[in-house]
PDB file of C-alpha atoms in Angstrom:
ATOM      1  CA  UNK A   1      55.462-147.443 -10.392  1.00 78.00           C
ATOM      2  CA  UNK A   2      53.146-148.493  -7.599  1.00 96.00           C
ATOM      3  CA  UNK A   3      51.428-145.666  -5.431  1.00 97.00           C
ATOM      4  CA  UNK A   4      53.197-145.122  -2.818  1.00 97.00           C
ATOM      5  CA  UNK A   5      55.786-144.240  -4.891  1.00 97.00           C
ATOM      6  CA  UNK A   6      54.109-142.304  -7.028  1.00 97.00           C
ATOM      7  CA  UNK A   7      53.137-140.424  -3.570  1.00 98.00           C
ATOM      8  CA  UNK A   8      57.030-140.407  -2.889  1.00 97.00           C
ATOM      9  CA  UNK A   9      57.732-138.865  -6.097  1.00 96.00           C
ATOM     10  CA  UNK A  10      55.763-136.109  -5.812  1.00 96.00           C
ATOM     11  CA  UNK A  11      56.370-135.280  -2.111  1.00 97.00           C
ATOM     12  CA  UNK A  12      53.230-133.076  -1.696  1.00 98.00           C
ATOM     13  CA  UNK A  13      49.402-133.640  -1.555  1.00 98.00           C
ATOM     14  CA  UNK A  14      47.088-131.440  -1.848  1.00 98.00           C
ATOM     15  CA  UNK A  15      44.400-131.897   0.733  1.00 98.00           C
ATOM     16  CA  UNK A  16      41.131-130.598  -0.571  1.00 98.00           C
ATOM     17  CA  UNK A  17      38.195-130.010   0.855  1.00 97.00           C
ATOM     18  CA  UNK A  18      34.769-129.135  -2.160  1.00 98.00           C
ATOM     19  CA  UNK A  19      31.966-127.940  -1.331  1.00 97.00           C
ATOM     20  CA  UNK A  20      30.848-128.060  -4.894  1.00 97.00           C
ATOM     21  CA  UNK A  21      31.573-130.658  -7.570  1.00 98.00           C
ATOM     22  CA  UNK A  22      31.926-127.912 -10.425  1.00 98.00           C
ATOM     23  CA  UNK A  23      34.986-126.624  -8.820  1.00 98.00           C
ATOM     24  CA  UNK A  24      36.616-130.190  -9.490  1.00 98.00           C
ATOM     25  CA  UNK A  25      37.694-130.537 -12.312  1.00 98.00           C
ATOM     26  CA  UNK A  26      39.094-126.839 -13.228  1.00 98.00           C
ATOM     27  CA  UNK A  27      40.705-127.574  -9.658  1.00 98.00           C
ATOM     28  CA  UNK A  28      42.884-130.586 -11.330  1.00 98.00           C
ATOM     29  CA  UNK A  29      43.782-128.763 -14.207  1.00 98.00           C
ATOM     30  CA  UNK A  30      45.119-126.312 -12.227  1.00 98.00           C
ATOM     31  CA  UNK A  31      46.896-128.691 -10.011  1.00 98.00           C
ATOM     32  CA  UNK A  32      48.171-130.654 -13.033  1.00 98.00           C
ATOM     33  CA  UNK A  33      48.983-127.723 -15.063  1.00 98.00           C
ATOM     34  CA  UNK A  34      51.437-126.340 -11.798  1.00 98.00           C
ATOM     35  CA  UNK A  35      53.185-130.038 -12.164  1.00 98.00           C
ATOM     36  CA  UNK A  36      51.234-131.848  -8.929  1.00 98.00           C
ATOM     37  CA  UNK A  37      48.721-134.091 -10.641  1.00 98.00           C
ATOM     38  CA  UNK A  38      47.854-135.492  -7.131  1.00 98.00           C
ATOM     39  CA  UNK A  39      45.117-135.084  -4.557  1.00 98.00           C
ATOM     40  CA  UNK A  40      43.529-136.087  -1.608  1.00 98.00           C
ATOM     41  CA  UNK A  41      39.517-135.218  -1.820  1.00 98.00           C
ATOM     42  CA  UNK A  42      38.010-135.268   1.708  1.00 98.00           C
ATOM     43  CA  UNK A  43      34.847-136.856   1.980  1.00 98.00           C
ATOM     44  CA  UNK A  44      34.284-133.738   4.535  1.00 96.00           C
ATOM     45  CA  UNK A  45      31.414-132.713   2.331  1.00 97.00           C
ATOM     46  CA  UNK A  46      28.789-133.831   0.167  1.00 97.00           C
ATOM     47  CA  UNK A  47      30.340-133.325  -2.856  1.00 98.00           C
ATOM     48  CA  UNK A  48      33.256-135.450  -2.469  1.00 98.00           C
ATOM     49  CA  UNK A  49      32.359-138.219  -4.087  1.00 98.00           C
ATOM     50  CA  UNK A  50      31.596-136.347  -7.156  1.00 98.00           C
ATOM     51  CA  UNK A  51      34.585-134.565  -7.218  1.00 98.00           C
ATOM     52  CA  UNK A  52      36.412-137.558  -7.165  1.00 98.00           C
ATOM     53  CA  UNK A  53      34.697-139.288 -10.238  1.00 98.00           C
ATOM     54  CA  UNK A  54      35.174-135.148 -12.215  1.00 98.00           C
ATOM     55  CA  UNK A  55      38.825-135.488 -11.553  1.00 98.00           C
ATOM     56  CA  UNK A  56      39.230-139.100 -12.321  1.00 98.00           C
ATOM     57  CA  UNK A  57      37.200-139.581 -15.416  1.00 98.00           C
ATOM     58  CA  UNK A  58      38.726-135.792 -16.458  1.00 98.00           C
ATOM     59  CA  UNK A  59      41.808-136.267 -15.391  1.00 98.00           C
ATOM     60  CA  UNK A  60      42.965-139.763 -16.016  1.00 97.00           C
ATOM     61  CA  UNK A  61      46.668-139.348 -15.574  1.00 97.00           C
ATOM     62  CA  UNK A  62      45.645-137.674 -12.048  1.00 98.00           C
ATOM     63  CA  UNK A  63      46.564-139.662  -8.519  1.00 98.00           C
ATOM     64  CA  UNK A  64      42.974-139.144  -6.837  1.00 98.00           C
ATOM     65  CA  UNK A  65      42.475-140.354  -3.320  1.00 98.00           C
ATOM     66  CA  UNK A  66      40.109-139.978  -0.879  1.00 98.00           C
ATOM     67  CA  UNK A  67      40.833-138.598   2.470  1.00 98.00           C
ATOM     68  CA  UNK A  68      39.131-137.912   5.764  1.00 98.00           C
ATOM     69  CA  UNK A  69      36.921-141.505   5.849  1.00 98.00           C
ATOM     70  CA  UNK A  70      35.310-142.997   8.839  1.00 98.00           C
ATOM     71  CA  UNK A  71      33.641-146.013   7.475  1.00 98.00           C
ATOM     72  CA  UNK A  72      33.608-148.810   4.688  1.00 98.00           C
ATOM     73  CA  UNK A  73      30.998-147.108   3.424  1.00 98.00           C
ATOM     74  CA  UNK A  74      32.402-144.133   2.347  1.00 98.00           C
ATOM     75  CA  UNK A  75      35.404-146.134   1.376  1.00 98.00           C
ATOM     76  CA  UNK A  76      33.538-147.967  -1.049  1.00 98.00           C
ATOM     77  CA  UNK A  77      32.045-145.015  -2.565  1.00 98.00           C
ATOM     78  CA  UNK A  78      35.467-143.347  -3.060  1.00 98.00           C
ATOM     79  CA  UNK A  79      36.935-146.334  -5.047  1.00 98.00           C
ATOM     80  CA  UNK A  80      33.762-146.621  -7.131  1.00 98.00           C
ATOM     81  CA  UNK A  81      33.839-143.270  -7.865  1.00 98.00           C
ATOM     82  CA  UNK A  82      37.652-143.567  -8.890  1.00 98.00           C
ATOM     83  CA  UNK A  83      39.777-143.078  -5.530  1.00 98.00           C
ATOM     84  CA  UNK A  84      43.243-144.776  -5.321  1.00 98.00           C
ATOM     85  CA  UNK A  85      44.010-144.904  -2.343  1.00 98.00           C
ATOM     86  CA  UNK A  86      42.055-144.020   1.002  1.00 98.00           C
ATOM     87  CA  UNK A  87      43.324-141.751   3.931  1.00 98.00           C
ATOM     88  CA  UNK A  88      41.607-141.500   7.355  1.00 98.00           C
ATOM     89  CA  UNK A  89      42.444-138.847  10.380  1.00 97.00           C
ATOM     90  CA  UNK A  90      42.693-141.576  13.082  1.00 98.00           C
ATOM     91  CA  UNK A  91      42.790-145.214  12.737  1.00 97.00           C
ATOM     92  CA  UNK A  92      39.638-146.823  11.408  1.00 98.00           C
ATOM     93  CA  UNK A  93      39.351-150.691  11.274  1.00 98.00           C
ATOM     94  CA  UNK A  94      36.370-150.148   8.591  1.00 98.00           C
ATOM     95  CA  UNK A  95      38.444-148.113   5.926  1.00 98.00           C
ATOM     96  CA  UNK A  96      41.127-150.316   6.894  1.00 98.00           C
ATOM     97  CA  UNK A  97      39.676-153.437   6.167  1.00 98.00           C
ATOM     98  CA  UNK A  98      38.044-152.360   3.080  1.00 98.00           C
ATOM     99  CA  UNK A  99      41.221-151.608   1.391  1.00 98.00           C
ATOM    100  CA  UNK A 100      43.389-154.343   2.192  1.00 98.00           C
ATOM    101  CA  UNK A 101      40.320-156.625   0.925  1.00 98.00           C
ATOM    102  CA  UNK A 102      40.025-154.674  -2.361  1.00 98.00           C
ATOM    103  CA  UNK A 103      43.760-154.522  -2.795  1.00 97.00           C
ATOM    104  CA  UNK A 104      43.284-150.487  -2.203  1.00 98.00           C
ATOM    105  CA  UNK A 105      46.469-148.294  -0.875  1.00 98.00           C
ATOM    106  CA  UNK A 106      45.419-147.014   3.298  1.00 98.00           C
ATOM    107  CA  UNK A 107      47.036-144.628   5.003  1.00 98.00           C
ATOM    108  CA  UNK A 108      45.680-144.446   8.670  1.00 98.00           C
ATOM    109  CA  UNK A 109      45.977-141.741  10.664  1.00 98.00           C
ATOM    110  CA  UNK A 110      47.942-142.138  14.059  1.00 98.00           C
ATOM    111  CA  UNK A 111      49.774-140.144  16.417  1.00 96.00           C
ATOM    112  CA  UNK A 112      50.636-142.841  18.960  1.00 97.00           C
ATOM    113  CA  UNK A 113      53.014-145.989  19.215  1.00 97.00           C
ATOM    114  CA  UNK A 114      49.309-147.830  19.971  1.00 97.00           C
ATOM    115  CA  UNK A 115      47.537-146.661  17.253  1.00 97.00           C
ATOM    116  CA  UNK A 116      51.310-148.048  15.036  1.00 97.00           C
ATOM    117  CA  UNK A 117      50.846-150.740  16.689  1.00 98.00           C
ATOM    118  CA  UNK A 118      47.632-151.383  14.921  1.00 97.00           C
ATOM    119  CA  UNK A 119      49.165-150.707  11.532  1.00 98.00           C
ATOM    120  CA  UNK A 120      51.805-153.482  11.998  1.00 98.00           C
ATOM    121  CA  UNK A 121      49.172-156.041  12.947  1.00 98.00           C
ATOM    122  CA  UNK A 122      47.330-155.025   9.642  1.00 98.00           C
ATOM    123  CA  UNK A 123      51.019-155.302   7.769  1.00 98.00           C
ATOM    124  CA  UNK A 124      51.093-151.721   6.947  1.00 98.00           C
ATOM    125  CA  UNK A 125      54.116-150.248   6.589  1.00 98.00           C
ATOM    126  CA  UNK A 126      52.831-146.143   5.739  1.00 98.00           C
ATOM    127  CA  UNK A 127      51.137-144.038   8.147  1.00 98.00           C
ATOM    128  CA  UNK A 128      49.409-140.851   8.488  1.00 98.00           C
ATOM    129  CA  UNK A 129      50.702-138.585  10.961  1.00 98.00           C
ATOM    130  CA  UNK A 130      47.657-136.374  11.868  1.00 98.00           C
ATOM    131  CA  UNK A 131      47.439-133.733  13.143  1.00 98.00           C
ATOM    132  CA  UNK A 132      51.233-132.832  12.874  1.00 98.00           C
ATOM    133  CA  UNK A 133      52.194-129.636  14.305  1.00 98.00           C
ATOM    134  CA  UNK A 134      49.768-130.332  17.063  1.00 97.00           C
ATOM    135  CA  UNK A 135      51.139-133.598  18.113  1.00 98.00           C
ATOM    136  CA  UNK A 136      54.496-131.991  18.220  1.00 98.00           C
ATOM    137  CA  UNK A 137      55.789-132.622  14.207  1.00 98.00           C
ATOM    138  CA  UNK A 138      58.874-133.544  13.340  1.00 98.00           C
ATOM    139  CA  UNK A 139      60.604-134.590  16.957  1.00 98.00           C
ATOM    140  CA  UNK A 140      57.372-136.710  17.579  1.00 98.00           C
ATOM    141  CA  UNK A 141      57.835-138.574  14.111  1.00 98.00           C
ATOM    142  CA  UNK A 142      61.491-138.971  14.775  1.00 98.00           C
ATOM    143  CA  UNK A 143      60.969-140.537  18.677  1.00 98.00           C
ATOM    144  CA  UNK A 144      58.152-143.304  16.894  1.00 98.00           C
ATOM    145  CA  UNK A 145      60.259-143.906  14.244  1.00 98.00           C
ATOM    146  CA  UNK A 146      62.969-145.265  16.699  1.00 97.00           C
ATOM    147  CA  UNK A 147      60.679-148.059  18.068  1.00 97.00           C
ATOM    148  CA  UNK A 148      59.074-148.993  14.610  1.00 98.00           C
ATOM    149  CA  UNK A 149      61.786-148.653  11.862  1.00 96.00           C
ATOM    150  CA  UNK A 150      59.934-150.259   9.008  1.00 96.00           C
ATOM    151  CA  UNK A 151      57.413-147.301   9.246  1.00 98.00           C
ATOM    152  CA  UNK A 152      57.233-144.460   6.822  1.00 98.00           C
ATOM    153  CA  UNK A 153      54.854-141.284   7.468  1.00 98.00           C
ATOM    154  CA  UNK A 154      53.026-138.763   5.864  1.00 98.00           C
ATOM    155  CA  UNK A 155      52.595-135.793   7.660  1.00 98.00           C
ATOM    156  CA  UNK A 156      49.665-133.413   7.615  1.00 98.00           C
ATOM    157  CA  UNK A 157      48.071-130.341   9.999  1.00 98.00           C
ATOM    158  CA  UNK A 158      49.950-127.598   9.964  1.00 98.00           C
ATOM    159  CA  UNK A 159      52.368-127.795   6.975  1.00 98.00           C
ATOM    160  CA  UNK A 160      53.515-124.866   5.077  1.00 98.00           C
ATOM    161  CA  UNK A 161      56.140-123.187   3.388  1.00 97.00           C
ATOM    162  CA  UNK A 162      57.943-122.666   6.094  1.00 97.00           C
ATOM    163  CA  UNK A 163      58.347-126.151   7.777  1.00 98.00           C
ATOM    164  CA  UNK A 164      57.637-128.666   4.413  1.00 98.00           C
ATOM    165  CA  UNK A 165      61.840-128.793   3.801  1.00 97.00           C
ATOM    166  CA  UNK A 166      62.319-129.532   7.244  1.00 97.00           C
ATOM    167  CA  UNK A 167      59.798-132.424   6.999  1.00 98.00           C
ATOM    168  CA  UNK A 168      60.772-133.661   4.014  1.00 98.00           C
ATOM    169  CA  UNK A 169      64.514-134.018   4.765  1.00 97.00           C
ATOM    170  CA  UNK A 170      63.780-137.244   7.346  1.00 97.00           C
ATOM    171  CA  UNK A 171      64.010-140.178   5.368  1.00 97.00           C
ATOM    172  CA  UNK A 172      60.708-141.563   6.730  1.00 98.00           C
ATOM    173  CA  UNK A 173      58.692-139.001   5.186  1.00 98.00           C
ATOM    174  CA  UNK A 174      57.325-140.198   2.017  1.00 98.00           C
ATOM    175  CA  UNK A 175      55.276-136.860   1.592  1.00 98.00           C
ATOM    176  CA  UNK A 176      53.651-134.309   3.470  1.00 98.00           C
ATOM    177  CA  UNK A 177      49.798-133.267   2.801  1.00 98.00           C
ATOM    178  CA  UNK A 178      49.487-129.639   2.816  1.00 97.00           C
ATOM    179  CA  UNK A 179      46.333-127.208   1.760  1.00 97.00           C
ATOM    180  CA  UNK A 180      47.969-123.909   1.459  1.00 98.00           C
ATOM    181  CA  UNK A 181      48.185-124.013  -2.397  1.00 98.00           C
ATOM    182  CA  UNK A 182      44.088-125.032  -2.677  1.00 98.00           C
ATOM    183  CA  UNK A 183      42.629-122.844   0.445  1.00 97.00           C
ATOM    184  CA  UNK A 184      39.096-122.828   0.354  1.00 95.00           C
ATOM    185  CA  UNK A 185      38.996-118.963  -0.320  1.00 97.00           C
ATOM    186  CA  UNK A 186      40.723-119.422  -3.568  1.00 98.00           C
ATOM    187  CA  UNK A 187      38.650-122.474  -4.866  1.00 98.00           C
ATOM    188  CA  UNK A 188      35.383-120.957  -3.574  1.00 96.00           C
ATOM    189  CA  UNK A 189      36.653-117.704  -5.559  1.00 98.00           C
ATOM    190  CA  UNK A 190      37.001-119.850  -8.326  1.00 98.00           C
ATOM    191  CA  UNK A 191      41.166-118.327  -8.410  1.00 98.00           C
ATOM    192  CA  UNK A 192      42.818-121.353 -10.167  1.00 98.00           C
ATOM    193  CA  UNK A 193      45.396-118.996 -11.838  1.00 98.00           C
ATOM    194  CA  UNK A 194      46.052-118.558  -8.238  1.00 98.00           C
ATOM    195  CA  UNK A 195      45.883-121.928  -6.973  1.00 98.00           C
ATOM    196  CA  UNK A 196      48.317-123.215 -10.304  1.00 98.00           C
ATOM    197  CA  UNK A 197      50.890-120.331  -9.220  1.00 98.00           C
ATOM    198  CA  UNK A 198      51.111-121.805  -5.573  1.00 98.00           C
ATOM    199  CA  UNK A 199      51.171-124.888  -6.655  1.00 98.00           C
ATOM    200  CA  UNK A 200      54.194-124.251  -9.200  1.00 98.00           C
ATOM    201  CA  UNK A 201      56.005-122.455  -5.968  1.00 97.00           C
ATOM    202  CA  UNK A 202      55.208-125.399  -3.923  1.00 97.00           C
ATOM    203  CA  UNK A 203      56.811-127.752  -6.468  1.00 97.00           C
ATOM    204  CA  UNK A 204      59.873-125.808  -6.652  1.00 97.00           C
ATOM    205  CA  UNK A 205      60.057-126.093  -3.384  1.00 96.00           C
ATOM    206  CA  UNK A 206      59.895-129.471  -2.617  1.00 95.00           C
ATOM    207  CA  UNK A 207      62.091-130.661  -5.693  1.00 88.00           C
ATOM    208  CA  UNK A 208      65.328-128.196  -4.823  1.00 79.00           C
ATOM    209  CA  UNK A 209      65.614-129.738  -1.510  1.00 68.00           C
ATOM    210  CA  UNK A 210      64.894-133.629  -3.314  1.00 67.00           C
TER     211      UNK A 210
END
């Protein structure tokens, strides 16, 4: 099963933000262990990459990517340190670039028919749509989907409990990124009992309305 797939199957990602590469791999265990072994590490701080290499050396079986990236730099050091596939907020033709050349999974972010456009020309057919509930969510997804029908999105800013269902029932919604199940209060508290228990709820979530 090829990534994006893989990122289908599971419907959710986890979008994490560490500020300390200990918290990494008890993190995935507890991610894994509530039946999501998937997650997006942002490179927000300075202990992303080494989270990244904790949960894929640890954690083998794991779906690591790296998210929030702004240039091939950073993309490179994700993928050396074990990344699968790279995620950036807006559209960067850096991380872009870098992927497609290394044969890497992107998912730019967008929120405009321009900024699709610049996904076609690059043959990408999977889009971030960042940040969601701010750039007006589902209705917006639905209206750019009209014009580009080969594109499929994954949602993320502002997704929750209470709107993932609603997300996830458009066809062109491979999976939304959420954070509510890994907060940084509850990794920072070191509450993975916690963060497995949300994540188990989040699951059951997302697979009764599959």
């Amino acid at each position: 099963m090829n990534i994006p797939e893989r990122i289908r199957q599971h419907r959710l990602v986890p979008v994490i933000k560490l500020d300390d590469s200990s918290k990494a791999a008890p993190l995935a265990e507890a991610l894994c262990e509530g039946g999501l072994p998937i997650a997006e590490v942002t490179f927000r701080t300075e202990a992303a990459r080494a989270s990244i290499e904790a949960m894929a050396k640890q954690y083998p079986h794991m779906l690591v990517g790296a998210g929030s990236l702004t240039n091939s730099e950073q993309a490179r050091q994700a993928v050396d340190a074990g990344a699968r596939f790279l995620v950036s907020a807006g559209f960067s033709r850096q991380v872009t670039e870098y992927a497609l050349d290394n044969g890497i999974p992107v998912f730019p972010g967008i929120c405009t028919p321009t900024e699709l456009m610049l996904l076609v020309e690059y043959g990408l057919a999977i889009a971030k749509f960042f940040p969601a509930e701010q750039y007006g969510g589902l209705n917006t997804i639905k209206a750019l989907s009209a014009p580009f029908p080969g594109m499929s999105f994954m949602p993320t800013g502002g997704i929750s409990p209470k709107n993932v269902t609603d997300y996830l029932a458009f066809s062109k919604i491979i999976a939304c990124g959420g954070s509510w199940m890994v907060k940084d209060s509850l990794i920072q508290s070191d509450a993975f009992g916690k963060i497995k228990a949300l994540t188990e709820e989040a699951v059951a979530l997302v697979q009764k309305e599959a």
